[in-house]
PDB file of C-alpha atoms and ligand atoms in Angstrom:
ATOM      1  CA  MET A 692      12.315 -16.964   3.931  1.00  0.00           C
ATOM      2  CA  SER A 693      10.350 -19.170   3.689  1.00  0.00           C
ATOM      3  CA  SER A 694       7.591 -20.639   5.887  1.00  0.00           C
ATOM      4  CA  PRO A 695       5.449 -24.342   5.666  1.00  0.00           C
ATOM      5  CA  TYR A 696       1.909 -21.884   4.998  1.00  0.00           C
ATOM      6  CA  ASP A 697       3.893 -20.224   1.512  1.00  0.00           C
ATOM      7  CA  ARG A 698       2.070 -22.269  -0.192  1.00  0.00           C
ATOM      8  CA  GLN A 699      -0.301 -24.168   2.172  1.00  0.00           C
ATOM      9  CA  CYS A 700      -3.255 -23.562   4.610  1.00  0.00           C
ATOM     10  CA  GLN A 701      -2.239 -23.625   7.926  1.00  0.00           C
ATOM     11  CA  ILE A 702      -4.815 -25.335  10.232  1.00  0.00           C
ATOM     12  CA  PHE A 703      -5.508 -24.713  13.768  1.00  0.00           C
ATOM     13  CA  SER A 704      -5.028 -27.724  17.102  1.00  0.00           C
ATOM     14  CA  GLU A 705      -8.686 -26.936  19.709  1.00  0.00           C
ATOM     15  CA  GLU A 706      -5.974 -25.380  21.591  1.00  0.00           C
ATOM     16  CA  GLN A 707      -4.562 -23.037  19.083  1.00  0.00           C
ATOM     17  CA  ILE A 708      -8.364 -21.928  18.100  1.00  0.00           C
ATOM     18  CA  ALA A 709      -8.585 -21.433  22.006  1.00  0.00           C
ATOM     19  CA  SER A 710      -5.864 -18.515  21.926  1.00  0.00           C
ATOM     20  CA  LEU A 711      -7.290 -17.098  18.553  1.00  0.00           C
ATOM     21  CA  ARG A 712     -10.407 -17.287  20.463  1.00  0.00           C
ATOM     22  CA  ILE A 713      -7.925 -14.985  22.690  1.00  0.00           C
ATOM     23  CA  GLY A 714      -6.510 -13.195  20.630  1.00  0.00           C
ATOM     24  CA  GLY A 715      -9.199 -12.104  18.551  1.00  0.00           C
ATOM     25  CA  ALA A 716     -11.310 -10.515  21.670  1.00  0.00           C
ATOM     26  CA  ILE A 717      -8.540  -8.257  22.697  1.00  0.00           C
ATOM     27  CA  LEU A 718      -8.157  -6.766  18.866  1.00  0.00           C
ATOM     28  CA  ARG A 719     -11.975  -6.266  18.827  1.00  0.00           C
ATOM     29  CA  ASP A 720     -12.516  -4.822  21.887  1.00  0.00           C
ATOM     30  CA  CYS A 721     -10.513  -2.625  21.303  1.00  0.00           C
ATOM     31  CA  LEU A 722     -11.409  -1.832  17.380  1.00  0.00           C
ATOM     32  CA  LYS A 723     -14.422  -1.118  19.515  1.00  0.00           C
ATOM     33  CA  HIS A 724     -13.216   1.548  21.860  1.00  0.00           C
ATOM     34  CA  VAL A 725     -11.023   3.481  19.852  1.00  0.00           C
ATOM     35  CA  ALA A 726     -13.985   4.101  17.719  1.00  0.00           C
ATOM     36  CA  GLY A 727     -16.199   5.004  20.134  1.00  0.00           C
ATOM     37  CA  LEU A 728     -13.350   7.715  21.323  1.00  0.00           C
ATOM     38  CA  VAL A 729     -13.344   8.801  17.242  1.00  0.00           C
ATOM     39  CA  ARG A 730     -14.302  13.121  17.355  1.00  0.00           C
ATOM     40  CA  PRO A 731     -12.875  16.088  15.915  1.00  0.00           C
ATOM     41  CA  GLY A 732      -9.110  16.812  17.416  1.00  0.00           C
ATOM     42  CA  LEU A 733      -8.913  13.771  17.727  1.00  0.00           C
ATOM     43  CA  THR A 734      -5.129  13.539  16.216  1.00  0.00           C
ATOM     44  CA  THR A 735      -4.693   9.901  14.448  1.00  0.00           C
ATOM     45  CA  LEU A 736      -0.890   9.192  17.359  1.00  0.00           C
ATOM     46  CA  ASP A 737      -4.052   9.946  19.676  1.00  0.00           C
ATOM     47  CA  LEU A 738      -5.834   6.651  18.174  1.00  0.00           C
ATOM     48  CA  ASP A 739      -2.898   4.593  18.040  1.00  0.00           C
ATOM     49  CA  ARG A 740      -1.243   5.717  21.369  1.00  0.00           C
ATOM     50  CA  ALA A 741      -5.123   4.663  22.852  1.00  0.00           C
ATOM     51  CA  ALA A 742      -5.162   1.475  21.166  1.00  0.00           C
ATOM     52  CA  GLU A 743      -1.477  -0.296  21.829  1.00  0.00           C
ATOM     53  CA  ALA A 744      -1.877   0.338  25.440  1.00  0.00           C
ATOM     54  CA  PHE A 745      -5.615  -1.678  25.266  1.00  0.00           C
ATOM     55  CA  ILE A 746      -3.948  -4.230  23.606  1.00  0.00           C
ATOM     56  CA  ARG A 747      -1.112  -4.362  25.747  1.00  0.00           C
ATOM     57  CA  GLU A 748      -3.266  -4.173  28.896  1.00  0.00           C
ATOM     58  CA  ARG A 749      -5.236  -6.418  28.153  1.00  0.00           C
ATOM     59  CA  GLY A 750      -1.619  -9.841  27.429  1.00  0.00           C
ATOM     60  CA  GLY A 751      -1.498  -9.109  23.515  1.00  0.00           C
ATOM     61  CA  ILE A 752       1.185  -7.515  21.706  1.00  0.00           C
ATOM     62  CA  PRO A 753       0.484  -5.654  18.364  1.00  0.00           C
ATOM     63  CA  ALA A 754       1.497  -6.892  15.475  1.00  0.00           C
ATOM     64  CA  PHE A 755       1.576  -4.425  13.125  1.00  0.00           C
ATOM     65  CA  LYS A 756       4.613  -2.314  15.266  1.00  0.00           C
ATOM     66  CA  GLY A 757       7.772  -3.104  13.828  1.00  0.00           C
ATOM     67  CA  TYR A 758       6.309  -5.426  10.983  1.00  0.00           C
ATOM     68  CA  HIS A 759       7.934  -4.661   8.243  1.00  0.00           C
ATOM     69  CA  GLY A 760       9.549  -1.827   9.684  1.00  0.00           C
ATOM     70  CA  PHE A 761       6.152   0.074  10.050  1.00  0.00           C
ATOM     71  CA  PRO A 762       5.804   2.551  13.569  1.00  0.00           C
ATOM     72  CA  ALA A 763       3.020   2.121  14.732  1.00  0.00           C
ATOM     73  CA  THR A 764       0.031  -0.677  16.500  1.00  0.00           C
ATOM     74  CA  LEU A 765      -3.085   0.578  13.697  1.00  0.00           C
ATOM     75  CA  CYS A 766      -3.122   1.943   9.667  1.00  0.00           C
ATOM     76  CA  THR A 767      -5.122   5.506  10.090  1.00  0.00           C
ATOM     77  CA  SER A 768      -5.854   6.119   6.495  1.00  0.00           C
ATOM     78  CA  VAL A 769      -7.908   8.682   6.269  1.00  0.00           C
ATOM     79  CA  ASN A 770     -10.818   9.804   3.568  1.00  0.00           C
ATOM     80  CA  GLU A 771      -7.883   9.059   0.051  1.00  0.00           C
ATOM     81  CA  GLU A 772      -6.107   7.040   1.627  1.00  0.00           C
ATOM     82  CA  VAL A 773      -6.906   3.644   0.937  1.00  0.00           C
ATOM     83  CA  VAL A 774      -4.018   1.206   3.595  1.00  0.00           C
ATOM     84  CA  HIS A 775      -1.971   1.711   5.252  1.00  0.00           C
ATOM     85  CA  GLY A 776      -2.025   5.215   6.926  1.00  0.00           C
ATOM     86  CA  ILE A 777       0.567   5.730   9.773  1.00  0.00           C
ATOM     87  CA  PRO A 778      -0.672   7.545  12.367  1.00  0.00           C
ATOM     88  CA  SER A 779       0.356  11.259  13.088  1.00  0.00           C
ATOM     89  CA  ASP A 780       0.114  14.400  14.383  1.00  0.00           C
ATOM     90  CA  ARG A 781      -3.094  15.339  11.428  1.00  0.00           C
ATOM     91  CA  VAL A 782      -6.246  16.500  12.988  1.00  0.00           C
ATOM     92  CA  LEU A 783      -9.306  14.391  12.130  1.00  0.00           C
ATOM     93  CA  ILE A 784     -11.463  17.141  11.312  1.00  0.00           C
ATOM     94  CA  GLU A 785     -15.391  17.257  11.052  1.00  0.00           C
ATOM     95  CA  GLY A 786     -16.590  14.925   7.866  1.00  0.00           C
ATOM     96  CA  ASP A 787     -13.338  12.804   7.748  1.00  0.00           C
ATOM     97  CA  ILE A 788     -13.868   9.030   7.398  1.00  0.00           C
ATOM     98  CA  VAL A 789     -11.291   7.205   8.955  1.00  0.00           C
ATOM     99  CA  SER A 790     -10.068   3.673   8.997  1.00  0.00           C
ATOM    100  CA  LEU A 791      -8.804   1.477  12.207  1.00  0.00           C
ATOM    101  CA  ASP A 792      -7.342  -1.805  11.139  1.00  0.00           C
ATOM    102  CA  GLY A 793      -5.553  -3.630  13.911  1.00  0.00           C
ATOM    103  CA  GLY A 794      -3.445  -6.138  14.891  1.00  0.00           C
ATOM    104  CA  VAL A 795      -2.995  -9.589  17.899  1.00  0.00           C
ATOM    105  CA  ILE A 796      -0.256 -11.572  18.976  1.00  0.00           C
ATOM    106  CA  TYR A 797      -1.202 -13.368  20.953  1.00  0.00           C
ATOM    107  CA  ASP A 798       0.792 -16.712  22.098  1.00  0.00           C
ATOM    108  CA  GLY A 799       2.284 -15.782  18.647  1.00  0.00           C
ATOM    109  CA  LEU A 800      -1.171 -16.148  16.577  1.00  0.00           C
ATOM    110  CA  TYR A 801      -2.172 -13.473  14.927  1.00  0.00           C
ATOM    111  CA  THR A 802      -4.916 -11.681  14.322  1.00  0.00           C
ATOM    112  CA  ASP A 803      -6.538  -8.763  11.429  1.00  0.00           C
ATOM    113  CA  SER A 804      -9.116  -7.254  12.109  1.00  0.00           C
ATOM    114  CA  CYS A 805     -10.526  -3.509  10.551  1.00  0.00           C
ATOM    115  CA  THR A 806     -13.201  -1.237  10.883  1.00  0.00           C
ATOM    116  CA  SER A 807     -14.406   2.841   9.299  1.00  0.00           C
ATOM    117  CA  VAL A 808     -15.767   5.029  11.416  1.00  0.00           C
ATOM    118  CA  ALA A 809     -17.271   8.400  10.381  1.00  0.00           C
ATOM    119  CA  VAL A 810     -15.728  11.563  12.165  1.00  0.00           C
ATOM    120  CA  GLY A 811     -18.458  13.863  13.215  1.00  0.00           C
ATOM    121  CA  THR A 812     -21.342  14.811  11.114  1.00  0.00           C
ATOM    122  CA  VAL A 813     -20.815  12.983   7.734  1.00  0.00           C
ATOM    123  CA  LYS A 814     -21.662  13.830   3.966  1.00  0.00           C
ATOM    124  CA  PRO A 815     -24.353  11.113   2.943  1.00  0.00           C
ATOM    125  CA  SER A 816     -23.228   9.592   0.146  1.00  0.00           C
ATOM    126  CA  LEU A 817     -20.148   8.939   2.171  1.00  0.00           C
ATOM    127  CA  LEU A 818     -22.683   7.003   4.486  1.00  0.00           C
ATOM    128  CA  ARG A 819     -23.821   5.106   2.191  1.00  0.00           C
ATOM    129  CA  PHE A 820     -20.640   3.798   1.012  1.00  0.00           C
ATOM    130  CA  MET A 821     -19.096   3.095   4.178  1.00  0.00           C
ATOM    131  CA  ALA A 822     -22.401   1.039   5.272  1.00  0.00           C
ATOM    132  CA  HIS A 823     -22.583  -0.582   1.873  1.00  0.00           C
ATOM    133  CA  VAL A 824     -18.991  -1.719   2.583  1.00  0.00           C
ATOM    134  CA  GLU A 825     -19.469  -2.798   5.756  1.00  0.00           C
ATOM    135  CA  GLU A 826     -22.770  -4.863   4.577  1.00  0.00           C
ATOM    136  CA  THR A 827     -21.342  -6.470   1.676  1.00  0.00           C
ATOM    137  CA  LEU A 828     -18.368  -7.633   4.240  1.00  0.00           C
ATOM    138  CA  GLU A 829     -21.179  -8.990   6.874  1.00  0.00           C
ATOM    139  CA  ALA A 830     -23.338 -10.513   3.380  1.00  0.00           C
ATOM    140  CA  VAL A 831     -19.810 -12.580   1.548  1.00  0.00           C
ATOM    141  CA  ILE A 832     -19.446 -14.118   5.625  1.00  0.00           C
ATOM    142  CA  ARG A 833     -23.020 -15.228   5.828  1.00  0.00           C
ATOM    143  CA  GLU A 834     -23.879 -16.326   2.542  1.00  0.00           C
ATOM    144  CA  VAL A 835     -20.965 -17.731   0.973  1.00  0.00           C
ATOM    145  CA  VAL A 836     -17.221 -18.545   3.573  1.00  0.00           C
ATOM    146  CA  ARG A 837     -16.859 -21.974   4.558  1.00  0.00           C
ATOM    147  CA  ALA A 838     -14.934 -24.463   4.952  1.00  0.00           C
ATOM    148  CA  GLY A 839     -14.568 -26.392   0.522  1.00  0.00           C
ATOM    149  CA  ILE A 840     -14.783 -23.473  -0.946  1.00  0.00           C
ATOM    150  CA  ARG A 841     -12.297 -21.290  -2.879  1.00  0.00           C
ATOM    151  CA  VAL A 842     -10.900 -18.390  -2.376  1.00  0.00           C
ATOM    152  CA  GLY A 843     -12.343 -17.209  -6.217  1.00  0.00           C
ATOM    153  CA  ASP A 844     -15.581 -17.974  -4.968  1.00  0.00           C
ATOM    154  CA  ILE A 845     -15.667 -14.576  -2.415  1.00  0.00           C
ATOM    155  CA  SER A 846     -13.531 -12.157  -4.715  1.00  0.00           C
ATOM    156  CA  ALA A 847     -16.062 -12.944  -7.020  1.00  0.00           C
ATOM    157  CA  PHE A 848     -19.114 -12.409  -4.485  1.00  0.00           C
ATOM    158  CA  ILE A 849     -17.719  -9.077  -3.086  1.00  0.00           C
ATOM    159  CA  GLU A 850     -16.822  -7.560  -6.351  1.00  0.00           C
ATOM    160  CA  LYS A 851     -20.332  -8.185  -8.343  1.00  0.00           C
ATOM    161  CA  ARG A 852     -21.616  -6.045  -4.919  1.00  0.00           C
ATOM    162  CA  LEU A 853     -20.098  -3.583  -4.519  1.00  0.00           C
ATOM    163  CA  ARG A 854     -19.492  -2.773  -8.565  1.00  0.00           C
ATOM    164  CA  LYS A 855     -23.768  -3.722  -8.312  1.00  0.00           C
ATOM    165  CA  ASN A 856     -23.370  -0.390  -6.097  1.00  0.00           C
ATOM    166  CA  GLY A 857     -21.128   1.309  -7.838  1.00  0.00           C
ATOM    167  CA  TYR A 858     -17.728   0.807  -6.030  1.00  0.00           C
ATOM    168  CA  ARG A 859     -15.295  -0.406  -7.250  1.00  0.00           C
ATOM    169  CA  ALA A 860     -12.556  -2.944  -4.601  1.00  0.00           C
ATOM    170  CA  VAL A 861      -8.973  -2.371  -4.971  1.00  0.00           C
ATOM    171  CA  PRO A 862      -7.524  -4.934  -6.818  1.00  0.00           C
ATOM    172  CA  VAL A 863      -3.904  -4.989  -6.207  1.00  0.00           C
ATOM    173  CA  LEU A 864      -5.610  -4.963  -2.380  1.00  0.00           C
ATOM    174  CA  THR A 865      -5.969  -8.361  -0.886  1.00  0.00           C
ATOM    175  CA  GLY A 866      -6.871 -10.805   1.969  1.00  0.00           C
ATOM    176  CA  HIS A 867      -4.640 -13.467   3.427  1.00  0.00           C
ATOM    177  CA  GLY A 868      -4.375 -15.875   4.881  1.00  0.00           C
ATOM    178  CA  LEU A 869      -3.089 -15.778   8.818  1.00  0.00           C
ATOM    179  CA  GLY A 870      -2.292 -17.613  12.279  1.00  0.00           C
ATOM    180  CA  ASP A 871       1.472 -18.205  12.500  1.00  0.00           C
ATOM    181  CA  THR A 872       2.404 -15.806  10.246  1.00  0.00           C
ATOM    182  CA  LEU A 873       0.388 -12.312   9.514  1.00  0.00           C
ATOM    183  CA  HIS A 874       0.290 -12.540   5.886  1.00  0.00           C
ATOM    184  CA  GLN A 875       0.555 -16.356   4.272  1.00  0.00           C
ATOM    185  CA  TYR A 876      -1.156 -18.292   1.640  1.00  0.00           C
ATOM    186  CA  PRO A 877      -3.586 -18.044   0.450  1.00  0.00           C
ATOM    187  CA  ASP A 878      -4.598 -14.342  -0.992  1.00  0.00           C
ATOM    188  CA  VAL A 879      -7.801 -13.585  -0.388  1.00  0.00           C
ATOM    189  CA  PRO A 880      -8.663 -11.330  -3.637  1.00  0.00           C
ATOM    190  CA  ASN A 881     -11.946  -8.928  -4.153  1.00  0.00           C
ATOM    191  CA  VAL A 882     -12.216 -10.202  -7.836  1.00  0.00           C
ATOM    192  CA  GLY A 883     -12.456 -12.725  -9.923  1.00  0.00           C
ATOM    193  CA  LYS A 884     -13.889 -15.541 -10.750  1.00  0.00           C
ATOM    194  CA  ALA A 885     -16.123 -17.712  -8.919  1.00  0.00           C
ATOM    195  CA  GLY A 886     -15.713 -21.810  -8.531  1.00  0.00           C
ATOM    196  CA  THR A 887     -11.290 -20.770  -8.475  1.00  0.00           C
ATOM    197  CA  GLY A 888      -8.142 -20.550  -7.272  1.00  0.00           C
ATOM    198  CA  ALA A 889      -6.974 -22.082  -3.853  1.00  0.00           C
ATOM    199  CA  LEU A 890      -9.227 -24.599  -1.952  1.00  0.00           C
ATOM    200  CA  LEU A 891      -9.767 -23.257   1.947  1.00  0.00           C
ATOM    201  CA  PRO A 892     -10.074 -26.788   4.077  1.00  0.00           C
ATOM    202  CA  VAL A 893     -11.370 -27.344   7.506  1.00  0.00           C
ATOM    203  CA  GLY A 894      -9.772 -25.638  10.304  1.00  0.00           C
ATOM    204  CA  THR A 895      -8.421 -22.536   8.690  1.00  0.00           C
ATOM    205  CA  MET A 896      -8.667 -19.208   9.204  1.00  0.00           C
ATOM    206  CA  ILE A 897      -8.690 -16.098   6.316  1.00  0.00           C
ATOM    207  CA  ALA A 898      -8.677 -12.222   7.025  1.00  0.00           C
ATOM    208  CA  ILE A 899     -11.166 -11.438   4.206  1.00  0.00           C
ATOM    209  CA  GLU A 900     -11.141  -6.843   3.902  1.00  0.00           C
ATOM    210  CA  PRO A 901     -13.580  -5.819   1.233  1.00  0.00           C
ATOM    211  CA  ILE A 902     -10.915  -2.610   0.002  1.00  0.00           C
ATOM    212  CA  ALA A 903     -13.477  -0.181  -1.469  1.00  0.00           C
ATOM    213  CA  VAL A 904     -13.581   2.832  -3.169  1.00  0.00           C
ATOM    214  CA  THR A 905     -15.704   5.120  -4.987  1.00  0.00           C
ATOM    215  CA  GLY A 906     -14.545   6.430  -7.567  1.00  0.00           C
ATOM    216  CA  SER A 907     -10.880   4.294 -10.108  1.00  0.00           C
ATOM    217  CA  PRO A 908      -9.309   1.272  -8.338  1.00  0.00           C
ATOM    218  CA  ASP A 909      -6.238   2.643  -9.366  1.00  0.00           C
ATOM    219  CA  VAL A 910      -3.906   3.438  -6.432  1.00  0.00           C
ATOM    220  CA  LEU A 911      -0.242   4.763  -5.191  1.00  0.00           C
ATOM    221  CA  THR A 912       1.574   4.827  -2.362  1.00  0.00           C
ATOM    222  CA  ALA A 913       2.945   7.961  -0.750  1.00  0.00           C
ATOM    223  CA  ASP A 914       6.562   9.276  -0.267  1.00  0.00           C
ATOM    224  CA  ASP A 915       6.392   8.022   2.589  1.00  0.00           C
ATOM    225  CA  GLY A 916       6.507   5.235   1.599  1.00  0.00           C
ATOM    226  CA  TRP A 917       3.538   2.718   3.411  1.00  0.00           C
ATOM    227  CA  THR A 918       0.555   4.684   2.999  1.00  0.00           C
ATOM    228  CA  VAL A 919      -1.432   3.747  -0.464  1.00  0.00           C
ATOM    229  CA  VAL A 920      -3.740   6.496  -1.747  1.00  0.00           C
ATOM    230  CA  THR A 921      -6.301   6.615  -4.506  1.00  0.00           C
ATOM    231  CA  LYS A 922      -4.481   8.626  -7.475  1.00  0.00           C
ATOM    232  CA  ASP A 923      -7.892   9.972  -8.286  1.00  0.00           C
ATOM    233  CA  GLY A 924      -8.698  11.471  -5.006  1.00  0.00           C
ATOM    234  CA  SER A 925     -11.718   9.424  -4.430  1.00  0.00           C
ATOM    235  CA  MET A 926     -12.830   7.513  -0.764  1.00  0.00           C
ATOM    236  CA  ALA A 927     -11.967   5.164   0.477  1.00  0.00           C
ATOM    237  CA  CYS A 928     -12.851   2.108   3.338  1.00  0.00           C
ATOM    238  CA  HIS A 929     -11.415  -1.116   4.658  1.00  0.00           C
ATOM    239  CA  TYR A 930     -13.534  -3.864   6.624  1.00  0.00           C
ATOM    240  CA  GLU A 931     -11.765  -6.711   7.565  1.00  0.00           C
ATOM    241  CA  HIS A 932     -12.782  -9.643  10.366  1.00  0.00           C
ATOM    242  CA  SER A 933      -9.910 -13.213  10.806  1.00  0.00           C
ATOM    243  CA  ILE A 934     -12.643 -15.878  10.443  1.00  0.00           C
ATOM    244  CA  LEU A 935     -11.979 -19.514  10.814  1.00  0.00           C
ATOM    245  CA  LEU A 936     -13.643 -22.244   9.052  1.00  0.00           C
ATOM    246  CA  ARG A 937     -15.322 -25.365  10.909  1.00  0.00           C
ATOM    247  CA  ALA A 938     -16.324 -28.430   9.357  1.00  0.00           C
ATOM    248  CA  ASP A 939     -19.983 -26.747   9.622  1.00  0.00           C
ATOM    249  CA  SER A 940     -19.785 -24.369  10.195  1.00  0.00           C
ATOM    250  CA  ILE A 941     -17.761 -20.666  11.181  1.00  0.00           C
ATOM    251  CA  GLU A 942     -16.298 -18.157  13.570  1.00  0.00           C
ATOM    252  CA  ILE A 943     -15.350 -14.190  13.283  1.00  0.00           C
ATOM    253  CA  ILE A 944     -12.134 -14.898  15.709  1.00  0.00           C
ATOM    254  CA  ALA A 945     -11.135 -10.899  15.146  1.00  0.00           C
TER     255      ALA A 945
HETATM  256 MG1   MG B2083      -5.896  -5.327   9.025  1.00  0.00          MG
HETATM  257 MG1   MG B2084      -4.939  -8.116   6.702  1.00  0.00          MG
END
């Protein structure tokens, strides 16, 4: 199916931006709420139910549920699961790490965001890994992201900063444009070359999402058809924000 945003960035009106802010706030608050619930003994389905109730209560629609047949509100990816983990009766145990990836539709517009959370007490090396990936997202937003750059400027920064601490981005998993749909032009890879790729205009929104692993960046899809896991069993984590590019600033929408 073709959309006007197959090859060009969507530009938002001020009225649409007002709606994006509402949807984004629902999603941010939802992830904060669910992250606060995470503890040993809960299942990933418990987290998913809490997320769905929160989003609907606030007037949003869970964007992932039914997306290409995905059955849940959140993607909950544990340990060596990289992305697209399906919430289930899997019980979280002390020492796990879990990413909570969610999306909201509000007024027909999509927002997308992810955080990763430690379950109880986690190995210090894993905490350092998570902190570095989260700080990489914060740093690229602070130091690089603005209207007028090319997506490769973002990709190169993320790749280099992860590698500096011995971590790797997964090349086949990328950030993306979003708005009228969940995933649209342009792709925003986590590896690449500065000065290359799509030019980002004023008024567009992109999801930036470093998806990192402690070992080899080779991944495969599990038998459920969704869950992407590391081939070598190394650990993964994932942080994501939906960012609006204004003329003289950027705004974290979700
Ligand atoms: Mg996401
Ligand atoms: Mg995304």
